[in-house]
């Protein structure tokens, strides 16, 4: 974890669309910034690690687990950002068995930590701290034309709530598939940011508010389960039950004079999140991690492509053809004794025919 007197922990984001931002980009950058603020050296990398530097991996989820198959467990921390115990992540999920193979696992929420502990995985809670460094698109002014922006995968409960907002006369922009810098224009077109949970577990989704806090937008969120280390009840974010979210949005929109105070409260809450101690715990765990493969060794896609290229380079250049091995030919009448053998066979055949005719 240290080199040349500097403590090092890179953040490796598994992102199949790099260099375009994806679902974990904002969290990865905020994590890198928090590590740097703690006095460590940290770089944000896509998909590949520097083998000489320890790293924490974000975004290794099915079906992209093979992306870290060659990473050394002794210098790798796996960061889980999924809501466990709901959806596809339960006791029978292969992903949970995969997590067990890594000596050091970190998680953003104490509820996940407790769920993993009951299944024999001793994870470390490492909070994601909002960073002003992800205030993208400073060239765009905040000129709101929509009351509410909501971003996330559609499902019935979200669709129903957005429909109710529109029926109440609010303008809503629903963004799907945009992250990081590509999401910033939609945020700058909105007055407030809204989150409606996808899963019933309702863990507070800090990742959904990182850029909003950086850009200074008021936020409304469905009632959530807070992590013990970070809390959020006094974060400046307005929380309400599912059935009262429409009213909560209308109340915030009706009081623009309160927006600066709400934004200031969110940023002060972010500044109070205790991160350095959690990072030290991760460091101690990593220092004692065994250098062994996390289960069965599998080749990464890059390694497979490299091997294929090596095999291809071993073949003859295009246009040059290797002559095939010549098989032994057996042609009657040819060869050192071929002619005499044919003569003897003919004599024997005529003699046999003559004897059979005489005996008649």
Coordinates of C-alpha atoms in Angstrom, one line a residue:
X1 CA 0.0 0.0 0.0
X2 CA 3.0 2.3 0.1
X3 CA 5.8 3.2 -2.4
X4 CA 8.5 5.8 -1.9
X5 CA 6.9 7.0 1.3
X6 CA 3.5 7.5 -0.4
X7 CA 0.4 5.5 0.4
X8 CA -1.3 4.3 -2.8
X9 CA -4.7 3.1 -3.7
X10 CA -6.0 3.5 -7.3
X11 CA -9.6 3.2 -8.3
X12 CA -10.2 0.9 -11.2
X13 CA -13.6 1.3 -12.8
X14 CA -14.9 -1.6 -14.9
X15 CA -16.6 0.2 -17.7
X16 CA -17.3 -1.6 -21.0
X17 CA -18.0 1.8 -22.7
X18 CA -14.9 3.6 -21.6
X19 CA -13.9 6.3 -22.1
X20 CA -17.5 7.3 -22.1
X21 CA -18.9 7.5 -18.5
X22 CA -21.1 4.7 -17.2
X23 CA -23.1 3.8 -14.1
X24 CA -20.0 3.8 -11.7
X25 CA -18.1 6.7 -13.1
X26 CA -19.3 9.4 -10.7
X27 CA -18.8 7.1 -7.6
X28 CA -15.3 6.1 -8.8
X29 CA -14.2 9.7 -9.2
X30 CA -15.7 10.7 -5.8
X31 CA -13.9 7.7 -4.2
X32 CA -10.6 8.7 -5.9
X33 CA -11.0 12.3 -4.6
X34 CA -11.8 11.1 -1.0
X35 CA -8.6 8.9 -1.1
X36 CA -6.6 11.9 -2.2
X37 CA -8.1 14.1 0.5
X38 CA -6.9 11.5 3.0
X39 CA -3.4 12.1 1.9
X40 CA -3.0 9.1 -0.4
X41 CA -1.9 8.8 -4.0
X42 CA -4.8 7.7 -6.2
X43 CA -5.5 7.5 -9.9
X44 CA -8.8 6.7 -11.7
X45 CA -8.4 4.0 -14.3
X46 CA -10.7 2.1 -16.7
X47 CA -10.7 -1.7 -16.8
X48 CA -6.9 -2.1 -16.4
X49 CA -4.8 -1.8 -13.3
X50 CA -1.1 -0.9 -12.7
X51 CA 0.2 -4.1 -11.3
X52 CA 2.7 -2.2 -9.2
X53 CA -0.1 -0.2 -7.4
X54 CA -2.8 -1.5 -5.1
X55 CA -6.3 -0.8 -6.3
X56 CA -10.0 -0.8 -5.4
X57 CA -12.3 -2.1 -8.1
X58 CA -15.7 -0.6 -8.7
X59 CA -18.2 -2.1 -11.3
X60 CA -17.2 -5.7 -11.1
X61 CA -20.7 -7.2 -11.4
X62 CA -22.2 -9.9 -13.5
X63 CA -21.6 -10.3 -16.4
X64 CA -18.2 -8.5 -16.1
X65 CA -16.6 -10.5 -13.3
X66 CA -13.9 -11.9 -15.7
X67 CA -12.6 -8.4 -16.1
X68 CA -10.7 -8.8 -12.8
X69 CA -9.8 -12.5 -13.0
X70 CA -6.1 -11.8 -13.4
X71 CA -6.0 -9.2 -10.6
X72 CA -3.8 -10.1 -7.6
X73 CA -6.1 -10.6 -4.5
X74 CA -3.2 -9.4 -2.3
X75 CA -3.4 -5.9 -3.8
X76 CA -7.1 -5.7 -4.8
X77 CA -10.2 -4.5 -3.0
X78 CA -13.5 -5.4 -4.5
X79 CA -16.1 -2.7 -3.9
X80 CA -19.8 -3.8 -3.9
X81 CA -22.3 -1.2 -4.9
X82 CA -25.3 -3.5 -5.3
X83 CA -28.3 -3.7 -3.0
X84 CA -28.0 -7.2 -1.5
X85 CA -30.9 -9.4 -0.3
X86 CA -33.2 -8.2 -3.1
X87 CA -33.6 -8.6 -6.8
X88 CA -31.1 -11.1 -8.2
X89 CA -28.6 -10.7 -5.3
X90 CA -29.7 -13.3 -2.7
X91 CA -28.4 -16.4 -1.0
X92 CA -28.4 -18.3 -4.3
X93 CA -26.6 -15.7 -6.3
X94 CA -23.3 -16.8 -7.9
X95 CA -22.1 -13.2 -7.3
X96 CA -22.2 -13.8 -3.5
X97 CA -20.0 -16.9 -3.9
X98 CA -17.7 -14.9 -6.1
X99 CA -17.3 -12.2 -3.4
X100 CA -16.3 -14.9 -0.9
X101 CA -13.2 -15.6 -3.0
X102 CA -11.7 -12.1 -2.4
X103 CA -9.8 -11.4 0.9
X104 CA -10.9 -7.8 1.0
X105 CA -14.4 -6.6 0.2
X106 CA -15.7 -3.0 0.7
X107 CA -19.3 -1.8 0.6
X108 CA -21.0 1.6 0.8
X109 CA -23.9 0.6 3.2
X110 CA -24.0 -0.9 6.7
X111 CA -27.1 -2.9 5.7
X112 CA -25.1 -4.7 3.0
X113 CA -22.2 -5.2 5.5
X114 CA -24.6 -6.9 8.0
X115 CA -26.2 -9.0 5.2
X116 CA -22.7 -10.2 4.0
X117 CA -21.6 -10.9 7.6
X118 CA -24.5 -13.3 8.1
X119 CA -23.1 -15.2 5.1
X120 CA -19.5 -15.3 6.3
X121 CA -18.2 -12.3 4.3
X122 CA -16.4 -9.8 6.6
X123 CA -16.7 -6.6 4.5
X124 CA -15.6 -3.1 5.3
X125 CA -17.9 -0.1 5.1
X126 CA -16.2 2.5 2.9
X127 CA -18.5 5.5 2.3
X128 CA -18.8 7.3 -1.0
X129 CA -18.3 11.0 -0.3
X130 CA -19.7 13.6 -2.7
X131 CA -17.0 15.6 -4.5
X132 CA -17.2 19.0 -6.1
X133 CA -14.8 17.7 -8.7
X134 CA -17.6 16.1 -10.7
X135 CA -19.4 19.5 -11.3
X136 CA -19.2 18.9 -15.1
X137 CA -20.1 21.2 -17.9
X138 CA -19.3 24.6 -16.3
X139 CA -19.9 26.0 -19.8
X140 CA -23.6 25.4 -19.4
X141 CA -25.6 27.8 -17.3
X142 CA -28.3 26.4 -15.0
X143 CA -31.3 27.4 -17.0
X144 CA -34.1 25.2 -15.8
X145 CA -37.0 24.4 -18.1
X146 CA -38.2 21.3 -16.2
X147 CA -39.4 21.1 -12.7
X148 CA -38.0 17.7 -12.0
X149 CA -35.3 15.5 -13.4
X150 CA -35.4 11.7 -12.7
X151 CA -32.8 9.3 -14.0
X152 CA -32.8 5.6 -13.8
X153 CA -34.2 2.3 -15.2
X154 CA -38.0 2.2 -15.6
X155 CA -40.1 -0.1 -13.5
X156 CA -43.9 0.1 -12.6
X157 CA -43.5 2.0 -9.3
X158 CA -41.3 4.6 -10.9
X159 CA -43.5 4.9 -13.9
X160 CA -46.6 5.4 -11.7
X161 CA -44.9 8.1 -9.6
X162 CA -43.7 10.1 -12.7
X163 CA -47.2 9.8 -14.1
X164 CA -48.6 11.3 -10.9
X165 CA -46.1 14.2 -11.0
X166 CA -47.2 15.0 -14.6
X167 CA -50.9 14.8 -13.6
X168 CA -50.1 17.3 -10.9
X169 CA -48.9 19.7 -13.5
X170 CA -45.2 19.3 -13.0
X171 CA -42.8 19.0 -16.0
X172 CA -40.6 15.9 -15.7
X173 CA -37.6 14.9 -17.7
X174 CA -36.8 11.2 -17.3
X175 CA -33.3 10.3 -18.4
X176 CA -32.2 6.7 -19.1
X177 CA -28.7 5.6 -20.0
X178 CA -26.8 8.9 -19.4
X179 CA -24.1 9.2 -16.8
X180 CA -21.4 11.5 -15.7
X181 CA -20.7 14.4 -18.0
X182 CA -23.4 13.2 -20.4
X183 CA -26.0 13.6 -17.6
X184 CA -25.0 17.1 -16.7
X185 CA -27.1 18.9 -19.4
X186 CA -30.3 17.3 -18.1
X187 CA -29.5 18.2 -14.5
X188 CA -28.9 21.8 -15.6
X189 CA -32.3 21.9 -17.3
X190 CA -34.0 20.9 -14.0
X191 CA -35.0 22.7 -10.8
X192 CA -34.9 19.7 -8.5
X193 CA -33.6 16.1 -8.6
X194 CA -35.8 13.2 -7.6
X195 CA -35.1 9.6 -6.6
X196 CA -37.7 6.8 -6.5
X197 CA -36.3 3.5 -5.3
X198 CA -36.2 0.5 -7.7
X199 CA -35.9 -2.1 -4.9
X200 CA -38.0 -2.6 -1.8
X201 CA -34.7 -2.7 0.2
X202 CA -34.7 1.1 -0.2
X203 CA -31.1 1.6 0.8
X204 CA -30.1 5.3 0.5
X205 CA -28.6 5.6 -3.0
X206 CA -25.9 8.1 -2.4
X207 CA -24.6 7.6 -6.0
X208 CA -27.8 9.1 -7.4
X209 CA -27.1 12.5 -5.7
X210 CA -23.4 12.9 -6.2
X211 CA -23.5 15.1 -9.3
X212 CA -26.6 17.0 -8.0
X213 CA -24.8 18.0 -4.9
X214 CA -21.7 19.0 -6.9
X215 CA -23.9 21.2 -9.2
X216 CA -25.9 22.6 -6.3
X217 CA -29.4 21.2 -7.1
X218 CA -32.1 20.6 -4.4
X219 CA -32.9 16.9 -4.0
X220 CA -36.0 14.9 -3.1
X221 CA -35.8 11.2 -2.2
X222 CA -38.2 8.5 -1.2
X223 CA -37.8 7.4 2.4
X224 CA -34.6 5.4 2.7
X225 CA -32.6 3.1 5.0
X226 CA -29.5 5.0 6.0
X227 CA -26.1 3.6 6.6
X228 CA -24.8 4.0 10.1
X229 CA -21.5 5.6 9.1
X230 CA -23.0 8.3 6.8
X231 CA -26.6 8.8 7.9
X232 CA -28.5 11.3 5.6
X233 CA -31.5 12.2 7.7
X234 CA -30.0 15.7 8.2
X235 CA -28.3 15.9 4.9
X236 CA -30.5 18.7 3.4
X237 CA -32.1 16.1 1.1
X238 CA -35.9 16.1 1.5
X239 CA -37.2 12.6 2.3
X240 CA -40.9 11.5 2.0
X241 CA -42.9 8.3 1.7
X242 CA -43.7 7.0 -1.7
X243 CA -47.3 8.3 -1.5
X244 CA -46.2 11.8 -0.5
X245 CA -43.4 12.4 -3.0
X246 CA -45.6 14.5 -5.3
X247 CA -46.4 16.8 -2.5
X248 CA -42.8 17.0 -1.4
X249 CA -41.7 18.0 -4.9
X250 CA -44.4 20.7 -5.1
X251 CA -43.4 22.1 -1.6
X252 CA -39.7 22.4 -2.6
X253 CA -40.5 23.9 -6.0
X254 CA -42.8 26.4 -4.3
X255 CA -40.1 27.7 -2.0
X256 CA -37.0 28.6 -4.2
X257 CA -35.7 30.9 -1.5
X258 CA -34.9 27.7 0.5
X259 CA -32.8 26.1 -2.2
X260 CA -29.4 27.7 -1.3
X261 CA -29.8 26.6 2.3
X262 CA -30.7 23.1 1.2
X263 CA -27.7 22.8 -1.1
X264 CA -25.4 24.2 1.6
X265 CA -26.7 21.6 4.1
X266 CA -26.0 18.8 1.6
X267 CA -22.4 20.0 1.1
X268 CA -21.8 20.4 4.9
X269 CA -23.2 16.9 5.4
X270 CA -20.8 15.5 2.8
X271 CA -18.0 17.2 4.6
X272 CA -18.8 15.5 7.8
X273 CA -18.7 12.0 6.4
X274 CA -15.9 10.1 8.2
X275 CA -13.7 8.5 5.5
X276 CA -10.1 8.4 6.7
X277 CA -10.7 5.8 9.4
X278 CA -12.6 3.5 7.0
X279 CA -9.7 3.8 4.6
X280 CA -7.2 2.8 7.3
X281 CA -9.3 -0.3 8.0
X282 CA -9.2 -1.2 4.3
X283 CA -5.4 -0.7 4.3
X284 CA -4.9 -3.1 7.3
X285 CA -7.1 -5.7 5.7
X286 CA -5.1 -5.5 2.4
X287 CA -1.8 -5.7 4.1
X288 CA -2.7 -9.1 5.6
X289 CA -4.4 -10.4 2.4
X290 CA -2.9 -13.6 1.0
X291 CA -1.5 -13.5 -2.5
X292 CA -3.5 -16.3 -4.0
X293 CA -5.9 -16.6 -6.9
X294 CA -9.6 -15.8 -6.0
X295 CA -10.8 -19.3 -7.0
X296 CA -10.3 -20.8 -10.4
X297 CA -7.9 -18.9 -12.6
X298 CA -9.5 -17.7 -15.8
X299 CA -8.1 -15.8 -18.7
X300 CA -9.3 -12.3 -19.3
X301 CA -10.6 -11.2 -22.7
X302 CA -7.3 -9.2 -23.2
X303 CA -5.2 -12.3 -22.5
X304 CA -7.3 -14.4 -24.8
X305 CA -6.9 -11.8 -27.6
X306 CA -3.1 -11.6 -26.9
X307 CA -2.8 -15.4 -27.2
X308 CA -4.8 -15.5 -30.4
X309 CA -2.5 -12.8 -31.9
X310 CA 0.6 -14.8 -30.8
X311 CA -0.8 -17.9 -32.5
X312 CA -1.6 -15.9 -35.6
X313 CA 1.9 -14.5 -35.7
X314 CA 3.3 -18.0 -35.6
X315 CA 1.5 -18.9 -38.9
X316 CA 3.1 -18.4 -42.3
X317 CA 2.6 -15.0 -43.8
X318 CA -0.4 -14.7 -46.1
X319 CA 0.5 -15.8 -49.6
X320 CA 3.1 -18.4 -48.5
X321 CA 1.8 -21.9 -48.4
X322 CA 3.4 -24.8 -46.6
X323 CA 3.6 -27.9 -48.8
X324 CA 1.8 -30.8 -47.3
X325 CA 3.6 -34.0 -46.3
X326 CA 3.8 -36.4 -49.2
X327 CA 2.2 -39.7 -48.5
X328 CA 4.0 -43.0 -49.6
X329 CA 2.7 -43.9 -53.0
X330 CA 2.1 -47.6 -54.0
X331 CA 1.9 -47.8 -57.8
X332 CA 2.1 -51.3 -59.3
X333 CA 4.9 -51.9 -61.8
X334 CA 7.1 -49.1 -60.4
X335 CA 9.9 -49.3 -58.1
X336 CA 13.2 -51.3 -57.9
X337 CA 11.5 -54.8 -58.3
X338 CA 8.2 -53.8 -59.7
X339 CA 8.6 -55.1 -63.2
X340 CA 9.8 -58.6 -62.3
X341 CA 7.1 -59.0 -59.7
X342 CA 4.5 -58.2 -62.4
X343 CA 6.1 -60.7 -64.8
X344 CA 6.1 -63.5 -62.2
X345 CA 2.4 -62.7 -61.3
X346 CA 1.4 -63.0 -65.0
X347 CA 3.3 -66.3 -65.5
X348 CA 1.7 -67.7 -62.3
X349 CA -1.7 -66.7 -63.5
X350 CA -1.3 -68.3 -67.0
X351 CA 0.1 -71.5 -65.4
X352 CA -2.9 -71.8 -63.1
X353 CA -5.3 -71.4 -66.0
X354 CA -3.4 -74.0 -68.2
X355 CA -3.4 -76.6 -65.3
X356 CA -7.2 -76.1 -64.7
X357 CA -7.9 -76.7 -68.4
X358 CA -5.7 -79.8 -68.7
X359 CA -7.4 -81.4 -65.6
X360 CA -10.8 -81.1 -67.3

